[in-house]
Tab-separated table of C-alpha atoms in Angstrom:
chain	number	residue	atom	x	y	z
A	1	MET	CA	-25.969	2.353	47.326
A	2	ASN	CA	-27.907	1.168	44.206
A	3	GLY	CA	-29.020	3.921	41.776
A	4	VAL	CA	-25.835	6.284	42.628
A	5	SER	CA	-25.756	8.842	39.956
A	6	VAL	CA	-22.731	9.497	37.785
A	7	CYS	CA	-20.389	12.368	39.357
A	8	VAL	CA	-20.158	15.632	37.395
A	9	VAL	CA	-16.302	15.665	35.968
A	10	GLU	CA	-14.495	18.277	33.624
A	11	ALA	CA	-13.874	17.089	29.930
A	12	PHE	CA	-10.425	15.722	28.865
A	13	TYR	CA	-9.954	18.746	26.750
A	14	THR	CA	-11.002	22.158	25.761
A	15	ILE	CA	-10.568	23.697	22.085
A	16	GLU	CA	-8.964	26.727	21.054
A	17	ASP	CA	-8.558	27.478	17.283
A	18	ASN	CA	-8.373	23.741	16.445
A	19	VAL	CA	-5.867	22.794	19.170
A	20	PHE	CA	-6.939	20.216	22.136
A	21	VAL	CA	-5.811	21.745	25.945
A	22	PRO	CA	-5.987	19.068	28.225
A	23	THR	CA	-7.723	19.654	31.670
A	24	ARG	CA	-6.228	18.004	34.890
A	25	SER	CA	-8.968	15.387	34.352
A	26	ALA	CA	-6.660	13.919	31.148
A	27	HIS	CA	-3.538	13.241	33.379
A	28	GLY	CA	-2.711	9.964	33.706
A	29	TYR	CA	-1.218	7.102	35.976
A	30	TRP	CA	2.046	6.121	34.831
A	31	GLN	CA	3.780	9.180	34.893
A	32	LYS	CA	3.554	12.904	36.232
A	33	GLY	CA	2.386	15.424	34.023
A	34	THR	CA	1.494	12.966	31.182
A	35	LEU	CA	-1.815	12.045	29.808
A	36	SER	CA	-3.925	8.781	30.252
A	37	GLY	CA	-4.157	6.509	27.577
A	38	SER	CA	-8.123	6.948	27.751
A	39	ALA	CA	-7.367	10.740	27.101
A	40	MET	CA	-5.071	9.957	24.038
A	41	ALA	CA	-7.235	7.529	22.573
A	42	SER	CA	-10.468	9.127	23.042
A	43	LEU	CA	-9.293	12.358	21.460
A	44	LEU	CA	-8.525	10.448	18.328
A	45	GLY	CA	-11.822	8.703	18.613
A	46	HIS	CA	-13.725	11.766	18.870
A	47	VAL	CA	-11.829	13.552	15.686
A	48	ILE	CA	-12.516	10.443	13.771
A	49	GLU	CA	-16.341	10.400	14.398
A	50	HIS	CA	-16.711	14.036	14.121
A	51	ASP	CA	-15.246	14.123	10.835
A	52	HIS	CA	-15.903	10.769	9.197
A	53	LEU	CA	-18.940	9.102	10.920
A	54	ASP	CA	-22.754	9.207	10.313
A	55	GLU	CA	-25.399	6.921	11.008
A	56	SER	CA	-25.093	4.868	7.753
A	57	TRP	CA	-21.608	3.791	8.940
A	58	VAL	CA	-20.643	1.374	11.892
A	59	PRO	CA	-17.021	1.782	13.225
A	60	ALA	CA	-16.511	-2.073	12.941
A	61	ARG	CA	-12.364	-1.583	14.066
A	62	PHE	CA	-11.087	1.409	15.899
A	63	GLY	CA	-7.543	0.424	16.785
A	64	VAL	CA	-5.185	2.746	18.441
A	65	ASP	CA	-0.997	2.487	18.778
A	66	MET	CA	0.149	4.587	21.681
A	67	VAL	CA	3.585	5.279	20.951
A	68	ARG	CA	4.751	7.833	23.189
A	69	MET	CA	3.211	9.530	26.541
A	70	ALA	CA	1.794	12.826	25.617
A	71	THR	CA	2.663	15.397	28.132
A	72	ALA	CA	-0.049	17.752	29.727
A	73	ALA	CA	0.492	20.344	27.035
A	74	PRO	CA	-1.674	21.144	23.995
A	75	LEU	CA	-2.288	18.444	21.044
A	76	THR	CA	-3.296	18.804	17.518
A	77	VAL	CA	-4.887	15.757	15.469
A	78	ASP	CA	-4.467	15.075	11.723
A	79	THR	CA	-6.699	12.702	9.831
A	80	THR	CA	-6.113	10.959	6.578
A	81	VAL	CA	-8.833	8.886	4.697
A	82	LEU	CA	-6.852	5.912	3.619
A	83	HIS	CA	-9.688	4.459	1.354
A	84	GLU	CA	-13.111	5.648	0.403
A	85	GLY	CA	-15.130	2.862	-1.134
A	86	GLY	CA	-18.968	2.204	-1.237
A	87	ARG	CA	-19.161	-0.154	1.474
A	88	ILE	CA	-15.747	0.256	3.303
A	89	ARG	CA	-14.228	3.773	4.714
A	90	LEU	CA	-10.789	3.554	6.033
A	91	VAL	CA	-9.610	6.463	8.378
A	92	GLU	CA	-6.363	7.474	9.996
A	93	ALA	CA	-5.911	9.847	12.778
A	94	SER	CA	-2.445	11.002	14.289
A	95	LEU	CA	-2.211	12.812	17.643
A	96	ILE	CA	0.731	15.200	17.511
A	97	GLN	CA	2.704	17.013	19.956
A	98	ASP	CA	5.410	19.362	19.345
A	99	GLY	CA	5.727	18.078	15.840
A	100	ARG	CA	6.015	14.453	17.170
A	101	LEU	CA	3.790	11.422	16.997
A	102	CYS	CA	2.223	10.235	20.362
A	103	ALA	CA	-0.571	8.106	19.227
A	104	ARG	CA	-2.121	6.802	15.976
A	105	ALA	CA	-5.601	5.234	15.353
A	106	VAL	CA	-6.958	3.716	12.318
A	107	CYS	CA	-10.794	3.125	11.916
A	108	GLN	CA	-12.530	1.018	9.557
A	109	LEU	CA	-16.065	1.997	9.012
A	110	LEU	CA	-18.566	-0.315	7.351
A	111	ARG	CA	-21.781	0.716	5.591
A	112	THR	CA	-24.678	-0.856	6.903
A	113	SER	CA	-26.956	-3.187	4.666
A	114	GLN	CA	-29.598	-5.669	4.941
A	115	GLN	CA	-28.950	-8.689	7.387
A	116	PRO	CA	-28.626	-12.038	5.490
A	117	ALA	CA	-31.663	-14.447	5.587
A	118	ASN	CA	-29.846	-17.529	6.490
A	119	PRO	CA	-29.216	-17.161	10.270
A	120	VAL	CA	-26.029	-17.848	12.065
A	121	TRP	CA	-25.085	-18.700	15.580
A	122	GLN	CA	-24.782	-15.712	17.569
A	123	ALA	CA	-23.379	-15.315	21.211
A	124	PRO	CA	-26.139	-14.943	23.796
A	125	ALA	CA	-26.766	-12.287	25.884
A	126	TRP	CA	-24.570	-11.446	28.971
A	127	PRO	CA	-26.108	-13.348	32.301
A	128	ALA	CA	-25.181	-10.479	34.248
A	129	PRO	CA	-27.541	-8.592	36.848
A	130	HIS	CA	-28.811	-5.265	35.852
A	131	PRO	CA	-26.475	-2.349	36.671
A	132	GLU	CA	-29.084	-0.631	38.576
A	133	THR	CA	-29.276	-3.313	41.145
A	134	LEU	CA	-25.392	-3.244	41.873
A	135	PRO	CA	-23.578	-1.160	43.957
A	136	SER	CA	-21.039	1.666	42.579
A	137	LEU	CA	-17.406	1.598	43.172
A	138	LYS	CA	-16.324	4.769	44.300
A	139	GLN	CA	-12.604	4.512	43.156
A	140	PHE	CA	-13.612	4.893	39.480
A	141	GLY	CA	-14.191	8.568	39.511
A	142	ARG	CA	-14.742	9.111	35.894
A	143	TRP	CA	-16.634	6.040	35.530
A	144	ASP	CA	-19.658	4.728	37.491
A	145	ALA	CA	-18.529	1.136	37.890
A	146	ARG	CA	-20.792	-1.793	38.850
A	147	PRO	CA	-18.783	-4.996	39.596
A	148	ILE	CA	-20.841	-8.239	39.028
A	149	PRO	CA	-20.454	-10.944	41.658
A	150	ALA	CA	-17.966	-13.576	41.088
A	151	GLY	CA	-20.712	-16.130	41.122
A	152	HIS	CA	-21.548	-15.001	37.638
A	153	ALA	CA	-18.296	-15.691	36.076
A	154	ARG	CA	-18.904	-17.355	32.683
A	155	PHE	CA	-14.953	-18.176	32.162
A	156	ASP	CA	-12.697	-20.257	34.537
A	157	ARG	CA	-10.367	-17.655	35.731
A	158	THR	CA	-7.999	-18.911	38.819
A	159	SER	CA	-5.785	-16.031	40.476
A	160	PRO	CA	-2.057	-17.421	41.029
A	161	GLY	CA	-2.547	-16.381	44.635
A	162	GLN	CA	0.793	-15.051	44.863
A	163	SER	CA	2.087	-12.303	47.399
A	164	ARG	CA	2.713	-8.679	46.576
A	165	ALA	CA	6.151	-8.233	45.372
A	166	GLU	CA	8.088	-5.345	46.660
A	167	ASP	CA	8.738	-3.612	43.346
A	168	SER	CA	5.393	-4.134	42.053
A	169	ASN	CA	3.001	-0.858	41.124
A	170	PRO	CA	0.153	0.174	43.091
A	171	PRO	CA	-3.148	-1.645	42.393
A	172	VAL	CA	-5.995	-0.233	40.807
A	173	LEU	CA	-8.828	-2.623	40.379
A	174	GLY	CA	-9.595	-3.017	44.191
A	175	GLN	CA	-13.010	-4.899	44.304
A	176	LEU	CA	-12.373	-6.080	40.636
A	177	ALA	CA	-8.994	-7.790	41.427
A	178	PRO	CA	-9.704	-11.439	41.895
A	179	ALA	CA	-9.405	-13.045	38.776
A	180	ASN	CA	-12.895	-14.703	38.792
A	181	ALA	CA	-14.561	-11.282	39.488
A	182	ARG	CA	-13.428	-9.375	36.611
A	183	GLN	CA	-16.816	-8.470	35.058
A	184	THR	CA	-18.463	-4.995	35.466
A	185	TRP	CA	-20.781	-2.480	33.935
A	186	LEU	CA	-19.164	0.960	33.334
A	187	ARG	CA	-20.929	4.147	32.477
A	188	ALA	CA	-18.733	6.909	31.189
A	189	ALA	CA	-18.830	10.280	32.933
A	190	GLY	CA	-17.596	13.574	31.348
A	191	GLU	CA	-17.203	14.927	27.861
A	192	VAL	CA	-14.129	13.976	25.518
A	193	VAL	CA	-14.002	17.649	24.458
A	194	ALA	CA	-15.998	20.348	26.224
A	195	GLY	CA	-19.320	21.035	24.552
A	196	ALA	CA	-19.589	17.813	22.688
A	197	PRO	CA	-21.895	15.382	24.507
A	198	LEU	CA	-21.354	11.856	24.601
A	199	THR	CA	-22.377	9.477	21.588
A	200	PRO	CA	-22.732	5.992	21.616
A	201	PHE	CA	-19.256	5.431	19.852
A	202	ALA	CA	-17.863	7.776	22.278
A	203	ARG	CA	-18.927	5.781	25.188
A	204	VAL	CA	-16.859	2.939	23.706
A	205	PHE	CA	-13.504	4.961	23.014
A	206	LEU	CA	-13.869	6.543	26.063
A	207	THR	CA	-13.782	3.469	28.405
A	208	ALA	CA	-12.061	1.135	25.882
A	209	ASP	CA	-8.462	1.636	27.637
A	210	PHE	CA	-10.086	-0.061	30.892
A	211	ALA	CA	-9.501	-3.312	28.987
A	212	SER	CA	-5.856	-3.067	29.656
A	213	PRO	CA	-5.915	-2.925	33.653
A	214	LEU	CA	-8.915	-5.625	33.539
A	215	SER	CA	-6.810	-7.722	31.453
A	216	HIS	CA	-3.316	-7.098	33.021
A	217	SER	CA	-3.461	-6.451	36.546
A	218	SER	CA	-2.522	-8.871	39.154
A	219	GLU	CA	-4.210	-8.802	42.472
A	220	GLN	CA	-1.395	-7.104	44.144
A	221	GLY	CA	-0.719	-4.330	41.474
A	222	ILE	CA	-0.459	-3.425	37.708
A	223	ASP	CA	2.660	-3.985	36.019
A	224	PHE	CA	1.992	-3.588	32.473
A	225	VAL	CA	0.994	-0.651	30.217
A	226	ASN	CA	-0.704	-1.158	27.216
A	227	THR	CA	0.607	-0.134	23.722
A	228	ASP	CA	-2.333	-0.135	21.863
A	229	PHE	CA	-6.245	-1.554	22.114
A	230	THR	CA	-8.130	-2.325	19.346
A	231	VAL	CA	-12.035	-2.425	19.518
A	232	HIS	CA	-14.069	-4.708	17.005
A	233	LEU	CA	-17.880	-3.819	16.890
A	234	HIS	CA	-20.635	-5.151	15.016
A	235	ARG	CA	-23.149	-2.467	16.291
A	236	LEU	CA	-22.907	0.569	18.423
A	237	PRO	CA	-23.995	0.367	22.066
A	238	VAL	CA	-27.812	1.332	23.006
A	239	GLY	CA	-27.828	3.207	26.406
A	240	GLU	CA	-25.272	4.379	28.585
A	241	TRP	CA	-24.130	1.019	29.903
A	242	LEU	CA	-21.199	-1.126	28.780
A	243	GLY	CA	-20.204	-4.187	30.161
A	244	TYR	CA	-16.701	-5.067	30.258
A	245	GLU	CA	-16.036	-9.081	30.886
A	246	LEU	CA	-12.353	-10.261	31.013
A	247	ALA	CA	-11.934	-13.423	28.577
A	248	PRO	CA	-8.110	-14.579	28.399
A	249	HIS	CA	-4.724	-12.814	29.383
A	250	GLY	CA	-1.204	-14.284	28.532
A	251	SER	CA	2.381	-12.737	29.082
A	252	THR	CA	5.781	-14.056	28.716
A	253	ASP	CA	9.015	-12.001	28.946
A	254	GLY	CA	7.447	-8.640	29.726
A	255	VAL	CA	5.137	-8.881	26.791
A	256	ALA	CA	1.213	-9.225	27.579
A	257	SER	CA	-1.966	-9.675	25.524
A	258	GLY	CA	-5.372	-9.703	26.599
A	259	LEU	CA	-9.105	-9.773	25.398
A	260	VAL	CA	-12.389	-8.364	26.721
A	261	TRP	CA	-15.465	-9.002	25.797
A	262	LEU	CA	-18.060	-6.058	25.226
A	263	HIS	CA	-21.745	-5.996	25.978
A	264	ASP	CA	-24.772	-3.558	26.541
A	265	LEU	CA	-28.197	-4.041	27.957
A	266	SER	CA	-29.327	-5.713	24.948
A	267	GLY	CA	-26.540	-8.143	24.369
A	268	PRO	CA	-22.851	-8.325	23.083
A	269	ILE	CA	-21.756	-5.767	20.698
A	270	GLY	CA	-18.110	-6.807	20.259
A	271	ALA	CA	-14.470	-7.113	22.031
A	272	ILE	CA	-11.231	-5.069	22.576
A	273	SER	CA	-8.013	-6.868	22.399
A	274	VAL	CA	-4.863	-5.049	23.844
A	275	SER	CA	-1.045	-5.766	24.178
A	276	ALA	CA	1.088	-4.510	26.773
A	277	LEU	CA	4.659	-4.184	27.778
A	278	ALA	CA	6.025	-4.508	31.522
A	279	MET	CA	6.499	-1.044	33.112
A	280	THR	CA	7.565	0.479	36.478
A	281	ARG	CA	5.567	3.654	37.321
A	282	ARG	CA	7.162	6.825	37.692
A	283	VAL	CA	5.969	9.755	39.992
């Protein structure tokens, strides 16, 4: 149905004495008792934004390296300002569990200024239907996903059309699986940390991990786990809706890379690049 409201879901974490305690909502896909990439990355983004971001800065680059699957146990986040200048601030955040690094983020903050007078060509607005006119997908419980019909594809994406391999992991995209259909609006639901309402930047880092399945899934399953993602923004989004549009995917010898264009209802806001390794799910 059109106009379906976002379901109420619990936050990824509660906080107790500066320690972040995962909820069941933070659990991941790849291995039982571990956290999702979205939960890990969004906690790093939350702490960086809380401690180092205000309205005069734009988080122009937010890059996350996921080096180890965190378990569903308490975590801490340490931050370091690597550079503090008048126009550029560079912040590093580390997700720590039992004294070991699980993920790291580096965020480049750029101070806003006056736009140059000489015009530069800019990417046009996304020619996609408004999300409120599209049906909602039920399987994306934490996000309200509104797939855009394949007829609106702007890139030539041809499916290999292969049959499902016996050892492939279960599919995750459903209706979005055909290559020429990988465009969707997403609206985040649920807080990262209980009691902290979602901000425009939080809507980005909460959903950015979705660039990996959108880029790296086959129609039969997902056999790559992302090791990183990097968000590039020239402005923060306006409103609740983010448009995810697959650009390229490439993979060789179990190593993959992908790119997703990012939109809001006003136009393009940036892109997400993502790297991945071949992976077999363990349950």
